[in-house]
Coordinates of N, CA and C in Angstrom, one line a residue:
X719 N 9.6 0.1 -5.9 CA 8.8 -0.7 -6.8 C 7.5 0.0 -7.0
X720 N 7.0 0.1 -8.2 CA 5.6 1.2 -8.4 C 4.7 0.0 -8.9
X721 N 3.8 0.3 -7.9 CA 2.5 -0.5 -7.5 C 1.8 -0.7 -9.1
X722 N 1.4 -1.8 -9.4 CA 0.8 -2.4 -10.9 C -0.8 -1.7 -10.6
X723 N -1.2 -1.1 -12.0 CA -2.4 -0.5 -12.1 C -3.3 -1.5 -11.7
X724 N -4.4 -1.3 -11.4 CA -5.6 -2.1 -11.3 C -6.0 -2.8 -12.4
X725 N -5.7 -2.0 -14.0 CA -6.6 -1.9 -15.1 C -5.3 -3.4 -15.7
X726 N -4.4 -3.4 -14.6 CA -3.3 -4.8 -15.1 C -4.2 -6.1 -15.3
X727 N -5.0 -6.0 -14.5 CA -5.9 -7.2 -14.7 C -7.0 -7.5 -15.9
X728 N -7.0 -8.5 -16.4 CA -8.0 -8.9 -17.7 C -9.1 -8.7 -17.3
X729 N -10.0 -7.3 -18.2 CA -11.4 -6.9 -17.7 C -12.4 -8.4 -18.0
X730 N -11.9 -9.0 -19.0 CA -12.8 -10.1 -19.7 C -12.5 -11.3 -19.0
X731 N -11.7 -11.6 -17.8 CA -11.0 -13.0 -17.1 C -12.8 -12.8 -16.0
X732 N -12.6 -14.2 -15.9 CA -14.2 -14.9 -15.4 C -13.9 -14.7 -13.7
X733 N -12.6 -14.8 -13.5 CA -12.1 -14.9 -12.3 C -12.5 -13.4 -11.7
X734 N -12.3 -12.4 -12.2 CA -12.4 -10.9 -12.5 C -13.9 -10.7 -12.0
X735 N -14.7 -11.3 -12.9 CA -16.2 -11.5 -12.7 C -16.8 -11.9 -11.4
X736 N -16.0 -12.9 -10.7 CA -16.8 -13.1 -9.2 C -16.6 -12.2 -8.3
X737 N -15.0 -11.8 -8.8 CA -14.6 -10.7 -7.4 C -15.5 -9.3 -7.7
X738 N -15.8 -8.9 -8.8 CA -16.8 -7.8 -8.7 C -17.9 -8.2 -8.4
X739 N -19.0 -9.4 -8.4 CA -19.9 -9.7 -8.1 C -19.9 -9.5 -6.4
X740 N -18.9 -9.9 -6.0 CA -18.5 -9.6 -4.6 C -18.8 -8.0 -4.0
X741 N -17.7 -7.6 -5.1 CA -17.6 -6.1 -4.7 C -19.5 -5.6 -4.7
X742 N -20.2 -5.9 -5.8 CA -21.2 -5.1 -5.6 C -22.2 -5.8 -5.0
X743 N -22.0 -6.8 -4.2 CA -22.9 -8.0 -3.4 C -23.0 -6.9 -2.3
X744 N -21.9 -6.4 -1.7 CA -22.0 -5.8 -0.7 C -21.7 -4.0 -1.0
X745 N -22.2 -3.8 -2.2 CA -22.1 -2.3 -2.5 C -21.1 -1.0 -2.1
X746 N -20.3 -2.2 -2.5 CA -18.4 -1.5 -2.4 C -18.2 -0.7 -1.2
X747 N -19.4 -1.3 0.0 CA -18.0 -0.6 1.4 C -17.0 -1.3 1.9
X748 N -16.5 -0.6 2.1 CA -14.9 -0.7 2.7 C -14.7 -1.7 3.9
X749 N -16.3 -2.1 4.5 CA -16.1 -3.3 5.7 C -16.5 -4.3 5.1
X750 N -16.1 -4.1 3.7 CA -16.8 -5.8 3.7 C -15.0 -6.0 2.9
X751 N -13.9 -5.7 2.8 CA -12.8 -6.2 2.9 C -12.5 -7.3 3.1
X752 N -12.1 -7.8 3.9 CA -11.9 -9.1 4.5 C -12.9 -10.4 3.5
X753 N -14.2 -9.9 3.5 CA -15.3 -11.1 2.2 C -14.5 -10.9 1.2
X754 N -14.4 -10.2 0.3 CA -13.7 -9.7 -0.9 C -12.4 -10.2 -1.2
X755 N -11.6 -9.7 -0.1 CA -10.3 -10.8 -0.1 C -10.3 -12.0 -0.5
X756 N -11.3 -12.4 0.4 CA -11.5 -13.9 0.6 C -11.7 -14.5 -0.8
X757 N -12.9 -14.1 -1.6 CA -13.4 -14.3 -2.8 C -12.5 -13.9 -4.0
X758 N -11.0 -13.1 -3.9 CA -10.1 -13.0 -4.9 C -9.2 -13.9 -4.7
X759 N -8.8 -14.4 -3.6 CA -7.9 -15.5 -3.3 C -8.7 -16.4 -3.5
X760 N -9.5 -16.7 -3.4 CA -10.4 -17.9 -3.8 C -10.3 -18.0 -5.6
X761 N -10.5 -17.4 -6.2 CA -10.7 -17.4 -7.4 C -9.6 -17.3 -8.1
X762 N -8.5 -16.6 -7.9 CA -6.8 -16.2 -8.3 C -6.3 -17.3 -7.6
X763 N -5.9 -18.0 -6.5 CA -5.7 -18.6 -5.7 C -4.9 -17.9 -4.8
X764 N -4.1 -16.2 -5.0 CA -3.4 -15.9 -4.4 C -4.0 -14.2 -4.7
X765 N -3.5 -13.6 -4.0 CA -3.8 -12.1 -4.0 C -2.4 -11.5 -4.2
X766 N -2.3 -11.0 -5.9 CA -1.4 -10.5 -6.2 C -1.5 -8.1 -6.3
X767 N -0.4 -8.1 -6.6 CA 0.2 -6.6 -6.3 C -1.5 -5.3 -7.3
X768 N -1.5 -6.1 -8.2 CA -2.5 -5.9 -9.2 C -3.9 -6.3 -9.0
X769 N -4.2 -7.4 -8.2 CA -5.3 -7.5 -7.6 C -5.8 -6.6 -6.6
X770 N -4.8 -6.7 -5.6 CA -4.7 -5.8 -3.9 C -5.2 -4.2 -4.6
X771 N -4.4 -3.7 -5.4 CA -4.4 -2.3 -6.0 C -6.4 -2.2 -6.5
X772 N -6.7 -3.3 -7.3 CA -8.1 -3.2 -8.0 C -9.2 -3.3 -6.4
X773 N -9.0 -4.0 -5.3 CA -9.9 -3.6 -4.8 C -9.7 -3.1 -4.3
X774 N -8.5 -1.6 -3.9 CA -8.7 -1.1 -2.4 C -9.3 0.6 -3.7
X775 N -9.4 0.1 -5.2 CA -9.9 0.9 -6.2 C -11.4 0.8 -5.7
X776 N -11.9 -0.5 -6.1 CA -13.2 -0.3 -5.6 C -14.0 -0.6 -4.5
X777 N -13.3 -0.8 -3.4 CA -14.0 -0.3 -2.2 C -12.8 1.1 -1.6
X778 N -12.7 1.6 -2.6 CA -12.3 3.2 -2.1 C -11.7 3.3 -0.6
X779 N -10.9 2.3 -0.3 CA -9.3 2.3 0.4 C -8.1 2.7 -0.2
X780 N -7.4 3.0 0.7 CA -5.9 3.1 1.2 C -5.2 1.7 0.1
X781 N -4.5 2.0 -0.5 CA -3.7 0.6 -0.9 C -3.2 0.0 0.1
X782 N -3.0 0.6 0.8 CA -1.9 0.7 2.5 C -2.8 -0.6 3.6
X783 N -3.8 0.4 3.6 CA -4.3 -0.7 4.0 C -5.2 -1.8 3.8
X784 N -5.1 -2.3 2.4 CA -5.2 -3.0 1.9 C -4.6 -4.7 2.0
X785 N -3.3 -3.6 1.6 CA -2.4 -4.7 1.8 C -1.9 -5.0 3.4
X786 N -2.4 -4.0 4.4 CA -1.8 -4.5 6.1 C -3.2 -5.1 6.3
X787 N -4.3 -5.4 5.7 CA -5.2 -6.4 6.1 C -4.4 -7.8 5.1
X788 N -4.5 -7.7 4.1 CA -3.9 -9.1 3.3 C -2.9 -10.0 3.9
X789 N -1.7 -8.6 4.3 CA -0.6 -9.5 5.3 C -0.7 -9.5 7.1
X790 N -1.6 -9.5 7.5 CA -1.8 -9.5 9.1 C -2.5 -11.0 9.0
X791 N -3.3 -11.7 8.3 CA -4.0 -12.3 8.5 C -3.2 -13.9 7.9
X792 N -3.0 -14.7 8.5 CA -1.6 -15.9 7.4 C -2.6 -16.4 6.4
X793 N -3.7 -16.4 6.6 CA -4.8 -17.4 5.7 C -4.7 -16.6 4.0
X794 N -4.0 -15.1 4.0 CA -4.0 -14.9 2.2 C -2.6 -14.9 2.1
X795 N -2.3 -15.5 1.2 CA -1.0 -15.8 0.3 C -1.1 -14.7 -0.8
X796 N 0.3 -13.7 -1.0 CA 0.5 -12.8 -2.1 C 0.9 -13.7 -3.0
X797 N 1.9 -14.9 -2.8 CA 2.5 -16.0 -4.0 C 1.7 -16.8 -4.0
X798 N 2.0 -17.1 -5.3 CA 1.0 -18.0 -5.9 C 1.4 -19.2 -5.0
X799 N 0.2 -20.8 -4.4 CA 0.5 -21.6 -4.1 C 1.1 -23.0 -5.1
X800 N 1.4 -24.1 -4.2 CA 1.6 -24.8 -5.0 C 0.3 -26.1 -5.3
X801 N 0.7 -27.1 -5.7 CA -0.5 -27.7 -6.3 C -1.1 -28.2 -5.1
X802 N -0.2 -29.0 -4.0 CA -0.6 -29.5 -2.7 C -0.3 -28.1 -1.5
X803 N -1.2 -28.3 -0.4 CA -0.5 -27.5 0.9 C -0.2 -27.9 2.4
X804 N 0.0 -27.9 2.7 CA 0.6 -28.6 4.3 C 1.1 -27.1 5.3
X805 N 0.4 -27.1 6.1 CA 0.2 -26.7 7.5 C 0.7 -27.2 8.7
X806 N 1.8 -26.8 9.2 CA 2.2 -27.5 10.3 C 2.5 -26.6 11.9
X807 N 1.0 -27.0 12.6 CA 1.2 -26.3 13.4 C 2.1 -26.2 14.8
X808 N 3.1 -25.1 14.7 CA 3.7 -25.2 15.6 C 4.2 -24.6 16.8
X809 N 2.7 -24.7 17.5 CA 2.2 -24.3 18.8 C 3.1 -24.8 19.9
X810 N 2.8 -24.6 20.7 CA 4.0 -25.4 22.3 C 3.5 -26.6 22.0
X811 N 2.3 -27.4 22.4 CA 1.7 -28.5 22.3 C 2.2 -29.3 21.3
X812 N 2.2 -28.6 20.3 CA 2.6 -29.8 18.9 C 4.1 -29.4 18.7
X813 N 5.1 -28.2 19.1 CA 6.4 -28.3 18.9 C 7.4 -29.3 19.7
X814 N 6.0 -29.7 21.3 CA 6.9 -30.0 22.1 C 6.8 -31.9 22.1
X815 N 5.5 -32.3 21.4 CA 5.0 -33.6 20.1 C 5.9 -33.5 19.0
X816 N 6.7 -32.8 19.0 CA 7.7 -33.1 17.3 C 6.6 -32.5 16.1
X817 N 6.7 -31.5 16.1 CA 6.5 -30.6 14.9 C 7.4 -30.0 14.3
X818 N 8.6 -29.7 15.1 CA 9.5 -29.2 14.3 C 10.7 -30.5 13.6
X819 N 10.3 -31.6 14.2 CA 11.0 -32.5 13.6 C 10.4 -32.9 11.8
X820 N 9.2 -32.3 12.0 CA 8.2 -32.4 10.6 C 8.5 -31.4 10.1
X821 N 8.7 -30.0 10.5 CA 8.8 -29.4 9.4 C 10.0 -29.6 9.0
X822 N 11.4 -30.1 9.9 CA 12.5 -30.3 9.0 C 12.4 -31.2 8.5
X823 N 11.9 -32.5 8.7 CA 11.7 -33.4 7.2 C 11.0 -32.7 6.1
X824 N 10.3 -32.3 6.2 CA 9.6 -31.8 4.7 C 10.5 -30.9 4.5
X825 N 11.0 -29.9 4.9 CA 12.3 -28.8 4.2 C 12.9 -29.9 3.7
X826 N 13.5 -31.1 4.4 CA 15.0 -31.5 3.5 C 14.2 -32.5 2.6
X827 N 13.2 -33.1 2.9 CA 12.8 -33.8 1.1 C 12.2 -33.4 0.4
X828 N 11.6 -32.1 0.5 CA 11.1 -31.5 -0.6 C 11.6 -30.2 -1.0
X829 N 12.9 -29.8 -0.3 CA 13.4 -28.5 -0.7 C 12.8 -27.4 -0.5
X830 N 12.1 -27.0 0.7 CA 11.3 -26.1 0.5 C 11.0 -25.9 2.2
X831 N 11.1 -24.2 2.2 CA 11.1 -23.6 3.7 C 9.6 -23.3 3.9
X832 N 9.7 -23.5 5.1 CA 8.4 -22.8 5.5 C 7.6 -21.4 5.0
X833 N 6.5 -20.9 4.4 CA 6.3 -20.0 3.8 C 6.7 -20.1 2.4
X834 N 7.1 -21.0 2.0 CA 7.8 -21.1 0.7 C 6.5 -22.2 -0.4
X835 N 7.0 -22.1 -1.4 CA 6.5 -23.0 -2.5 C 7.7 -24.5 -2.5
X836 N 7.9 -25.1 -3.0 CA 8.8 -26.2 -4.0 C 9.0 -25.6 -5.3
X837 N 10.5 -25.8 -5.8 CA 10.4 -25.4 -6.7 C 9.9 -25.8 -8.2
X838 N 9.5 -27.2 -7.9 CA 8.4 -27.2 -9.2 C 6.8 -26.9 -8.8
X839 N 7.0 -25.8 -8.0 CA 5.1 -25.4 -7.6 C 4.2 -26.8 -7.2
X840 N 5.1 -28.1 -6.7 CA 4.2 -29.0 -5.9 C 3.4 -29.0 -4.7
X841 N 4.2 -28.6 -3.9 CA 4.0 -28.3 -2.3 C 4.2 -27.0 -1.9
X842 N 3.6 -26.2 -1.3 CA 3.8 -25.2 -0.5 C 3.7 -25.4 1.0
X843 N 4.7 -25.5 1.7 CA 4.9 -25.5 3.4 C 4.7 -24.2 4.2
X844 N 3.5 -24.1 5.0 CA 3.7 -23.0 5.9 C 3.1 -23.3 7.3
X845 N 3.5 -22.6 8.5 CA 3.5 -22.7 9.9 C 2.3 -22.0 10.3
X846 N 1.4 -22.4 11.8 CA 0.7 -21.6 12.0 C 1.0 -21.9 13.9
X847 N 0.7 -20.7 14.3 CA 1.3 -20.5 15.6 C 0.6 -21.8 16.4
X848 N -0.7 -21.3 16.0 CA -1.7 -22.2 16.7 C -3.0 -23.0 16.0
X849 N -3.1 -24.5 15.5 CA -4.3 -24.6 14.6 C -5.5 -24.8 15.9
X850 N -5.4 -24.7 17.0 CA -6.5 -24.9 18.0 C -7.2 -26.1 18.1
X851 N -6.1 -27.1 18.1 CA -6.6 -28.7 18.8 C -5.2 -29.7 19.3
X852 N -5.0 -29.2 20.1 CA -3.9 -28.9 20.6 C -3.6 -30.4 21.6
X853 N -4.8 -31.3 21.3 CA -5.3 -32.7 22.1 C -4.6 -33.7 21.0
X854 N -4.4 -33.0 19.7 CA -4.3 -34.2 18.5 C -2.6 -33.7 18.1
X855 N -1.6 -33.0 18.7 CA -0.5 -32.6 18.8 C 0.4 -33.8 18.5
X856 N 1.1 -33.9 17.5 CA 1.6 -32.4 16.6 C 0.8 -33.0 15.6
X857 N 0.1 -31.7 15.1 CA -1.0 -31.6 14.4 C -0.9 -30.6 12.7
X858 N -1.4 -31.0 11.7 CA -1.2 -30.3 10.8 C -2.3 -30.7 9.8
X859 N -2.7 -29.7 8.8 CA -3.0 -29.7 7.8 C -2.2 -30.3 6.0
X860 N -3.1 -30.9 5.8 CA -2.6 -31.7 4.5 C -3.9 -31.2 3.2
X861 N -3.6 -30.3 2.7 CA -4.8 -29.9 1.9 C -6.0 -29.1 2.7
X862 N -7.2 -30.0 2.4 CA -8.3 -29.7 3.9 C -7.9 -30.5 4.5
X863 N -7.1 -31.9 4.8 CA -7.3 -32.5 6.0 C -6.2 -32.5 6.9
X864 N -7.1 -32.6 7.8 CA -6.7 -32.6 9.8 C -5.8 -34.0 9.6
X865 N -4.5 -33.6 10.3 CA -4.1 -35.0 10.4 C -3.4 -34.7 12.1
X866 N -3.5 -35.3 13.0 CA -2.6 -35.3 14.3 C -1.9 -36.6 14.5
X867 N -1.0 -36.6 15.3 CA -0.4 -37.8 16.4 C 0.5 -38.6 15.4
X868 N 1.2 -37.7 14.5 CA 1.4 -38.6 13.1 C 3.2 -38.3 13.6
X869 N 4.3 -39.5 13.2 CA 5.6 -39.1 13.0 C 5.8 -38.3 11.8
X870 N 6.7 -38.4 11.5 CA 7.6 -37.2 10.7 C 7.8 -38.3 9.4
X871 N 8.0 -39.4 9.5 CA 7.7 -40.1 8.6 C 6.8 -40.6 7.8
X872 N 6.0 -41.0 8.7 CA 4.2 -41.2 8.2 C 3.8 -39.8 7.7
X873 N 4.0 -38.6 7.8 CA 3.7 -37.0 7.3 C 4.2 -37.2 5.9
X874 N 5.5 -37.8 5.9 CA 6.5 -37.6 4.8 C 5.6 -38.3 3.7
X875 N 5.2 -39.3 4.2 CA 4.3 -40.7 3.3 C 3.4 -40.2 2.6
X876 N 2.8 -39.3 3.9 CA 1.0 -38.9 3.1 C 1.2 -38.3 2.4
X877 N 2.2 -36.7 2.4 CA 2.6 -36.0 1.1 C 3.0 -37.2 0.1
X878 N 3.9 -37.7 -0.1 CA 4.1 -38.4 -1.2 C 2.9 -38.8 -1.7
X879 N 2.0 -39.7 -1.3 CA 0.6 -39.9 -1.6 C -0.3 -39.0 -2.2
X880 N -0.2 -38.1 -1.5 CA -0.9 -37.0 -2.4 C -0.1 -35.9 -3.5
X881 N 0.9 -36.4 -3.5 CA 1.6 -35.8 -4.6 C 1.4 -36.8 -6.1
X882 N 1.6 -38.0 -5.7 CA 1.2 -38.9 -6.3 C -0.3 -38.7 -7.0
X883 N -1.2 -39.0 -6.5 CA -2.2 -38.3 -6.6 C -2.7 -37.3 -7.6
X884 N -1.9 -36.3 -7.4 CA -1.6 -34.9 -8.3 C -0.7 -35.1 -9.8
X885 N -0.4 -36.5 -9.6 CA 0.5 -36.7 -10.5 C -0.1 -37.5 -11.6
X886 N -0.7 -38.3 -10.9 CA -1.8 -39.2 -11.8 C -2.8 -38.7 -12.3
X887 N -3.2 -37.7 -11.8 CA -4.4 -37.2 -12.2 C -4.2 -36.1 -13.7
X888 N -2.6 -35.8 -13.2 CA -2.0 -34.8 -14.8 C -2.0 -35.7 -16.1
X889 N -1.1 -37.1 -15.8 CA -1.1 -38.1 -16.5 C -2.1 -38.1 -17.2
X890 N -3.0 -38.3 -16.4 CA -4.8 -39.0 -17.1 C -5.7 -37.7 -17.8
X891 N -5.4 -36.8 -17.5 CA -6.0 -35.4 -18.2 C -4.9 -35.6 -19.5
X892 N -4.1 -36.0 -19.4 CA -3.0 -35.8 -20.7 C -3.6 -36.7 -21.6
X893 N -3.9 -37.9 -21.1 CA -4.4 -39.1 -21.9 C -5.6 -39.2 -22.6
X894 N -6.5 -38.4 -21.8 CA -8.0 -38.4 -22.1 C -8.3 -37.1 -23.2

């Protein structure tokens, strides 16, 4: 597969605009990677083949290792996310709390594996070894929020709720 030019990206997209403001905040060295990243996934929501290619253009890296910082680190997603996210960490402490009883509820009612999207781009489910609070087991993320000590049921609830949420809020932008 042959790597997408840099110049793939819309010179005139606004999104385009912060991540260069980035690049030249810190005067295109090569150690400030990791900020830069940060600030294209922030702004793209995800760090695609065409992105990764444009900055390892302008902080004058390796594509190579561009992309082994992007993928070493779980916090940048190459695929796009979905509208909601969930985190479910599944450390000893919270696997041995029933975390993995949560992530197979959410696989079987929302159709969707760990690392994965849903296939209408609602939810994205992904695992982290460790989220380091390991007192509030089995513990996960729901968007930004911290949620622990929760069943597999009550988990199942809050997604719905905040899908809901997401749903109403499409609704009411339709209406308005």
């Amino acid at each position: 597969m042959a790597t997408p030019e840099p110049s793939a990206l819309a010179s005139d997209d606004p999104r385009l605009k912060i991540v260069e403001r980035t690049i030249k905040k810190f005067s295109h060295q090569p150690d400030a990677l990791i900020e830069v990243l940060h600030t294209a996934q922030e702004a793209y929501g995800f760090l695609s083949e065409a992105l990764l290619a444009y900055v390892a253009e302008q902080l004058k890296l390796p594509e190579s290792h561009v992309l082994g910082v992007a993928t070493f680190y779980h916090f940048f997603s190459l695929k796009p996310k979905g509208e909601r996210s969930c985190i479910v960490c599944t450390g000893t402490a919270c696997y041995v709390k029933g975390a993995g009883e949560i992530v197979s509820a959410i696989e079987e009612q929302y159709q969707v594996a760990p690392g994965q999207t849903s296939a209408d781009g609602k939810l994205s489910l992904g695992t982290a070894r460790c989220l380091g609070n390991c007192s509030m087991a089995p513990m996960l993320t729901l968007d930004d929020a911290v949620i622990g000590r929760e069943s597999a049921a009550h988990v199942l609830e809050r997604i719905d709720a905040r899908l809901s949420e997401a749903n109403s809020s499409a609704v009411n932008e339709v209406h308005t």
